[in-house]
mmCIF file of C-alpha atoms in Angstrom:
data_model
loop_
_atom_site.group_PDB
_atom_site.id
_atom_site.type_symbol
_atom_site.label_atom_id
_atom_site.label_comp_id
_atom_site.label_asym_id
_atom_site.label_seq_id
_atom_site.Cartn_x
_atom_site.Cartn_y
_atom_site.Cartn_z
ATOM 1 C CA UNK A 1 0.000 0.000 0.000
ATOM 2 C CA UNK A 2 1.120 3.528 -0.666
ATOM 3 C CA UNK A 3 2.236 5.270 2.479
ATOM 4 C CA UNK A 4 4.049 8.336 3.718
ATOM 5 C CA UNK A 5 6.042 8.225 6.928
ATOM 6 C CA UNK A 6 7.008 11.162 9.072
ATOM 7 C CA UNK A 7 8.949 9.515 11.859
ATOM 8 C CA UNK A 8 9.171 12.553 14.126
ATOM 9 C CA UNK A 9 5.860 13.616 15.602
ATOM 10 C CA UNK A 10 7.493 16.599 17.276
ATOM 11 C CA UNK A 11 10.778 18.436 16.755
ATOM 12 C CA UNK A 12 11.873 21.014 19.344
ATOM 13 C CA UNK A 13 14.547 23.458 18.242
ATOM 14 C CA UNK A 14 15.995 26.767 19.358
ATOM 15 C CA UNK A 15 15.564 29.926 17.342
ATOM 16 C CA UNK A 16 18.216 30.446 14.617
ATOM 17 C CA UNK A 17 19.209 26.766 14.702
ATOM 18 C CA UNK A 18 18.943 24.589 11.586
ATOM 19 C CA UNK A 19 16.208 22.017 11.297
ATOM 20 C CA UNK A 20 15.405 18.955 9.210
ATOM 21 C CA UNK A 21 11.989 17.324 9.102
ATOM 22 C CA UNK A 22 12.074 13.833 7.695
ATOM 23 C CA UNK A 23 9.720 12.269 5.188
ATOM 24 C CA UNK A 24 9.896 8.835 3.570
ATOM 25 C CA UNK A 25 7.408 7.320 1.173
ATOM 26 C CA UNK A 26 6.708 3.906 -0.253
ATOM 27 C CA UNK A 27 8.425 3.438 -3.556
ATOM 28 C CA UNK A 28 6.731 4.012 -6.868
ATOM 29 C CA UNK A 29 7.800 4.677 -10.411
ATOM 30 C CA UNK A 30 6.190 8.077 -10.571
ATOM 31 C CA UNK A 31 5.696 10.379 -7.618
ATOM 32 C CA UNK A 32 5.093 14.035 -7.022
ATOM 33 C CA UNK A 33 6.034 15.316 -3.592
ATOM 34 C CA UNK A 34 4.691 18.134 -1.465
ATOM 35 C CA UNK A 35 5.248 19.801 1.869
ATOM 36 C CA UNK A 36 2.382 21.676 3.485
ATOM 37 C CA UNK A 37 2.451 23.825 6.632
ATOM 38 C CA UNK A 38 -0.411 24.353 9.036
ATOM 39 C CA UNK A 39 -0.268 27.224 11.508
ATOM 40 C CA UNK A 40 -2.480 27.035 14.612
ATOM 41 C CA UNK A 41 -6.180 27.243 13.799
ATOM 42 C CA UNK A 42 -5.479 27.509 10.075
ATOM 43 C CA UNK A 43 -5.805 25.342 7.017
ATOM 44 C CA UNK A 44 -2.882 23.835 5.131
ATOM 45 C CA UNK A 45 -0.650 26.005 2.975
ATOM 46 C CA UNK A 46 1.722 24.737 0.295
ATOM 47 C CA UNK A 47 5.397 25.228 1.203
ATOM 48 C CA UNK A 48 6.954 23.599 -1.841
ATOM 49 C CA UNK A 49 6.579 20.779 -4.303
ATOM 50 C CA UNK A 50 8.725 18.525 -6.457
ATOM 51 C CA UNK A 51 7.487 17.450 -9.862
ATOM 52 C CA UNK A 52 10.671 16.831 -11.849
ATOM 53 C CA UNK A 53 14.063 18.304 -12.622
ATOM 54 C CA UNK A 54 16.450 19.501 -9.941
ATOM 55 C CA UNK A 55 16.193 17.393 -6.816
ATOM 56 C CA UNK A 56 16.654 20.426 -4.577
ATOM 57 C CA UNK A 57 13.460 22.414 -4.344
ATOM 58 C CA UNK A 58 13.148 25.826 -2.744
ATOM 59 C CA UNK A 59 9.919 26.983 -1.175
ATOM 60 C CA UNK A 60 8.473 29.870 0.743
ATOM 61 C CA UNK A 61 9.778 31.215 4.056
ATOM 62 C CA UNK A 62 13.332 29.970 3.414
ATOM 63 C CA UNK A 63 12.468 26.263 3.388
ATOM 64 C CA UNK A 64 13.922 23.773 0.942
ATOM 65 C CA UNK A 65 13.612 20.048 0.391
ATOM 66 C CA UNK A 66 15.657 17.442 -1.391
ATOM 67 C CA UNK A 67 14.213 14.572 -3.372
ATOM 68 C CA UNK A 68 16.246 11.378 -2.980
ATOM 69 C CA UNK A 69 14.885 8.657 -5.221
ATOM 70 C CA UNK A 70 17.182 5.878 -4.029
ATOM 71 C CA UNK A 71 16.242 6.495 -0.401
ATOM 72 C CA UNK A 72 12.620 7.366 -1.220
ATOM 73 C CA UNK A 73 12.913 10.455 0.931
ATOM 74 C CA UNK A 74 11.903 14.108 0.685
ATOM 75 C CA UNK A 75 13.306 15.791 3.794
ATOM 76 C CA UNK A 76 12.498 19.408 4.559
ATOM 77 C CA UNK A 77 15.214 21.749 5.780
ATOM 78 C CA UNK A 78 15.731 25.288 6.932
ATOM 79 C CA UNK A 79 19.178 26.653 7.861
ATOM 80 C CA UNK A 80 17.900 29.041 10.545
ATOM 81 C CA UNK A 81 14.417 28.877 12.046
ATOM 82 C CA UNK A 82 12.314 31.645 13.532
ATOM 83 C CA UNK A 83 9.725 31.583 16.288
ATOM 84 C CA UNK A 84 7.113 32.137 13.584
ATOM 85 C CA UNK A 85 8.003 28.776 12.008
ATOM 86 C CA UNK A 86 6.277 27.007 14.875
ATOM 87 C CA UNK A 87 3.605 24.970 13.106
ATOM 88 C CA UNK A 88 2.652 21.505 11.928
ATOM 89 C CA UNK A 89 4.325 20.289 8.742
ATOM 90 C CA UNK A 90 2.823 17.653 6.474
ATOM 91 C CA UNK A 91 4.568 15.679 3.792
ATOM 92 C CA UNK A 92 2.348 14.410 0.986
ATOM 93 C CA UNK A 93 2.868 12.234 -2.063
ATOM 94 C CA UNK A 94 0.874 12.021 -5.252
ATOM 95 C CA UNK A 95 1.355 8.669 -6.879
ATOM 96 C CA UNK A 96 1.254 8.652 -10.634
ATOM 97 C CA UNK A 97 -0.650 11.059 -12.786
ATOM 98 C CA UNK A 98 -3.831 10.861 -10.756
ATOM 99 C CA UNK A 99 -4.339 14.413 -9.640
ATOM 100 C CA UNK A 100 -4.653 15.835 -6.162
ATOM 101 C CA UNK A 101 -7.399 13.530 -4.981
ATOM 102 C CA UNK A 102 -4.963 10.673 -4.669
ATOM 103 C CA UNK A 103 -2.583 12.590 -2.456
ATOM 104 C CA UNK A 104 -1.369 10.546 0.529
ATOM 105 C CA UNK A 105 -0.493 12.560 3.620
ATOM 106 C CA UNK A 106 1.894 11.758 6.424
ATOM 107 C CA UNK A 107 0.827 12.139 10.049
ATOM 108 C CA UNK A 108 2.594 15.456 10.419
ATOM 109 C CA UNK A 109 5.546 16.816 12.410
ATOM 110 C CA UNK A 110 5.052 19.577 14.931
ATOM 111 C CA UNK A 111 7.961 22.026 14.860
ATOM 112 C CA UNK A 112 8.378 23.869 18.150
ATOM 113 C CA UNK A 113 10.770 26.815 18.011
ATOM 114 C CA UNK A 114 11.759 28.353 21.311
ATOM 115 C CA UNK A 115 13.867 31.453 22.098
ATOM 116 C CA UNK B 1 -6.154 34.153 2.278
ATOM 117 C CA UNK B 2 -6.025 31.120 -0.004
ATOM 118 C CA UNK B 3 -9.146 31.735 -2.066
ATOM 119 C CA UNK B 4 -11.085 29.025 -0.222
ATOM 120 C CA UNK B 5 -13.484 30.252 2.441
ATOM 121 C CA UNK B 6 -15.123 28.080 5.051
ATOM 122 C CA UNK B 7 -17.957 29.037 7.379
ATOM 123 C CA UNK B 8 -18.477 28.855 10.239
ATOM 124 C CA UNK B 9 -14.983 28.783 11.736
ATOM 125 C CA UNK B 10 -16.242 27.214 14.957
ATOM 126 C CA UNK B 11 -19.346 25.139 15.625
ATOM 127 C CA UNK B 12 -20.645 23.472 18.754
ATOM 128 C CA UNK B 13 -23.591 21.173 18.281
ATOM 129 C CA UNK B 14 -25.549 18.622 20.229
ATOM 130 C CA UNK B 15 -25.905 15.059 19.055
ATOM 131 C CA UNK B 16 -29.490 15.620 17.937
ATOM 132 C CA UNK B 17 -28.824 18.841 16.036
ATOM 133 C CA UNK B 18 -28.645 19.367 12.287
ATOM 134 C CA UNK B 19 -26.112 21.805 10.946
ATOM 135 C CA UNK B 20 -24.241 22.514 7.734
ATOM 136 C CA UNK B 21 -20.681 23.494 6.910
ATOM 137 C CA UNK B 22 -20.098 25.686 3.892
ATOM 138 C CA UNK B 23 -17.123 25.993 1.574
ATOM 139 C CA UNK B 24 -16.680 28.439 -1.279
ATOM 140 C CA UNK B 25 -13.886 28.855 -3.837
ATOM 141 C CA UNK B 26 -13.468 31.344 -6.658
ATOM 142 C CA UNK B 27 -10.234 29.964 -8.058
ATOM 143 C CA UNK B 28 -11.846 28.364 -11.098
ATOM 144 C CA UNK B 29 -11.017 24.884 -9.829
ATOM 145 C CA UNK B 30 -13.024 21.877 -10.928
ATOM 146 C CA UNK B 31 -12.552 19.650 -7.893
ATOM 147 C CA UNK B 32 -13.463 20.139 -4.256
ATOM 148 C CA UNK B 33 -12.762 18.004 -1.209
ATOM 149 C CA UNK B 34 -13.772 17.500 2.411
ATOM 150 C CA UNK B 35 -11.119 16.339 4.832
ATOM 151 C CA UNK B 36 -11.370 15.439 8.501
ATOM 152 C CA UNK B 37 -8.426 16.268 10.740
ATOM 153 C CA UNK B 38 -8.347 14.638 14.158
ATOM 154 C CA UNK B 39 -5.581 14.859 16.708
ATOM 155 C CA UNK B 40 -2.752 12.354 16.221
ATOM 156 C CA UNK B 41 -4.238 11.018 12.983
ATOM 157 C CA UNK B 42 -3.386 11.560 9.325
ATOM 158 C CA UNK B 43 -5.673 13.738 7.298
ATOM 159 C CA UNK B 44 -8.695 11.690 6.252
ATOM 160 C CA UNK B 45 -10.153 12.313 2.836
ATOM 161 C CA UNK B 46 -13.952 12.138 3.165
ATOM 162 C CA UNK B 47 -15.469 13.198 -0.136
ATOM 163 C CA UNK B 48 -14.323 14.303 -3.568
ATOM 164 C CA UNK B 49 -16.385 16.229 -6.079
ATOM 165 C CA UNK B 50 -15.256 16.683 -9.648
ATOM 166 C CA UNK B 51 -17.340 18.991 -11.840
ATOM 167 C CA UNK B 52 -20.126 18.748 -9.231
ATOM 168 C CA UNK B 53 -20.199 14.966 -9.385
ATOM 169 C CA UNK B 54 -19.202 12.963 -6.347
ATOM 170 C CA UNK B 55 -16.294 10.779 -7.382
ATOM 171 C CA UNK B 56 -15.179 9.465 -4.053
ATOM 172 C CA UNK B 57 -16.747 8.588 -0.731
ATOM 173 C CA UNK B 58 -14.245 7.045 1.628
ATOM 174 C CA UNK B 59 -16.656 4.945 3.702
ATOM 175 C CA UNK B 60 -17.974 7.979 5.502
ATOM 176 C CA UNK B 61 -20.962 7.391 7.812
ATOM 177 C CA UNK B 62 -24.300 8.553 6.450
ATOM 178 C CA UNK B 63 -24.638 11.126 9.230
ATOM 179 C CA UNK B 64 -22.310 13.196 6.984
ATOM 180 C CA UNK B 65 -24.022 14.241 3.791
ATOM 181 C CA UNK B 66 -22.167 16.321 1.172
ATOM 182 C CA UNK B 67 -23.748 18.567 -1.403
ATOM 183 C CA UNK B 68 -22.113 20.312 -4.336
ATOM 184 C CA UNK B 69 -24.600 22.556 -6.147
ATOM 185 C CA UNK B 70 -21.942 24.032 -8.456
ATOM 186 C CA UNK B 71 -18.186 23.993 -8.945
ATOM 187 C CA UNK B 72 -17.676 26.875 -6.520
ATOM 188 C CA UNK B 73 -19.661 25.689 -3.531
ATOM 189 C CA UNK B 74 -19.516 22.642 -1.326
ATOM 190 C CA UNK B 75 -21.573 21.828 1.751
ATOM 191 C CA UNK B 76 -21.325 19.204 4.440
ATOM 192 C CA UNK B 77 -24.648 18.523 6.130
ATOM 193 C CA UNK B 78 -24.394 17.081 9.621
ATOM 194 C CA UNK B 79 -27.026 15.247 11.637
ATOM 195 C CA UNK B 80 -27.059 12.994 14.703
ATOM 196 C CA UNK B 81 -23.310 13.244 15.113
ATOM 197 C CA UNK B 82 -21.275 11.493 17.794
ATOM 198 C CA UNK B 83 -18.683 13.023 20.119
ATOM 199 C CA UNK B 84 -15.922 11.242 18.168
ATOM 200 C CA UNK B 85 -16.896 13.325 15.147
ATOM 201 C CA UNK B 86 -15.394 16.358 16.874
ATOM 202 C CA UNK B 87 -12.516 17.490 14.664
ATOM 203 C CA UNK B 88 -11.288 20.145 12.281
ATOM 204 C CA UNK B 89 -13.069 19.824 8.948
ATOM 205 C CA UNK B 90 -11.080 21.164 6.033
ATOM 206 C CA UNK B 91 -12.294 21.993 2.575
ATOM 207 C CA UNK B 92 -9.905 22.127 -0.354
ATOM 208 C CA UNK B 93 -10.057 22.720 -4.073
ATOM 209 C CA UNK B 94 -7.770 21.937 -6.993
ATOM 210 C CA UNK B 95 -7.595 21.638 -10.740
ATOM 211 C CA UNK B 96 -7.982 17.896 -10.842
ATOM 212 C CA UNK B 97 -6.281 15.500 -13.249
ATOM 213 C CA UNK B 98 -3.461 17.977 -13.685
ATOM 214 C CA UNK B 99 0.021 16.581 -13.154
ATOM 215 C CA UNK B 100 1.338 17.665 -9.790
ATOM 216 C CA UNK B 101 -1.717 19.737 -9.066
ATOM 217 C CA UNK B 102 -1.739 21.253 -5.620
ATOM 218 C CA UNK B 103 -4.706 21.942 -3.450
ATOM 219 C CA UNK B 104 -5.748 25.149 -1.777
ATOM 220 C CA UNK B 105 -7.226 24.698 1.666
ATOM 221 C CA UNK B 106 -9.701 26.720 3.629
ATOM 222 C CA UNK B 107 -9.064 27.632 7.249
ATOM 223 C CA UNK B 108 -11.320 24.873 8.466
ATOM 224 C CA UNK B 109 -14.332 24.549 10.737
ATOM 225 C CA UNK B 110 -13.566 23.439 14.284
ATOM 226 C CA UNK B 111 -16.498 21.182 15.171
ATOM 227 C CA UNK B 112 -17.296 20.131 18.722
ATOM 228 C CA UNK B 113 -20.082 17.619 19.316
ATOM 229 C CA UNK B 114 -21.463 17.649 22.849
#
């Protein structure tokens, strides 16, 4: 079955420190990868997505992610976090050319940034 | 502001009440979705509408009844809910069947069933 794994349910980090949020997915020939962010009491907002081309993808708010096909991973990184980055982050995978409705979400990682 | 508006933002209802959640998008998208978000669980896709036609119903109990009168509006009618139905209900829209299409989410309705 297609699945997306976010091993860390919560990641505490100090302000201005780097952070990596991990995402692994079950292997498939064709995947499109997404990271969404959810701030408290808000809906989900797209951070970045990988469709093809360069494996390093840059998104909003200084985030970037790297697609690693051999390791079936799409980890999210930021070199220096801010308090305002405190939120829940969801990795999602679209398998094949099926459109958004077949997006599979991970369980989310809560990023807690403290001063 | 994502272009997807949900009302109300918060709703408290008794188990015998009937209420409706509303979602509206003016992004020109052809697909709309209802998701349920509960604590400690992955997002659960409930219903999918494509060009006003329901294309997916993920074994959702009949106490949840969706309605899509046109491509811009989506409703979720609620009746005789259970306390375990308390959750954040998210609406989303996208241009379906487009490679790598992303979805735009509303801010959600926080539902509490008492």
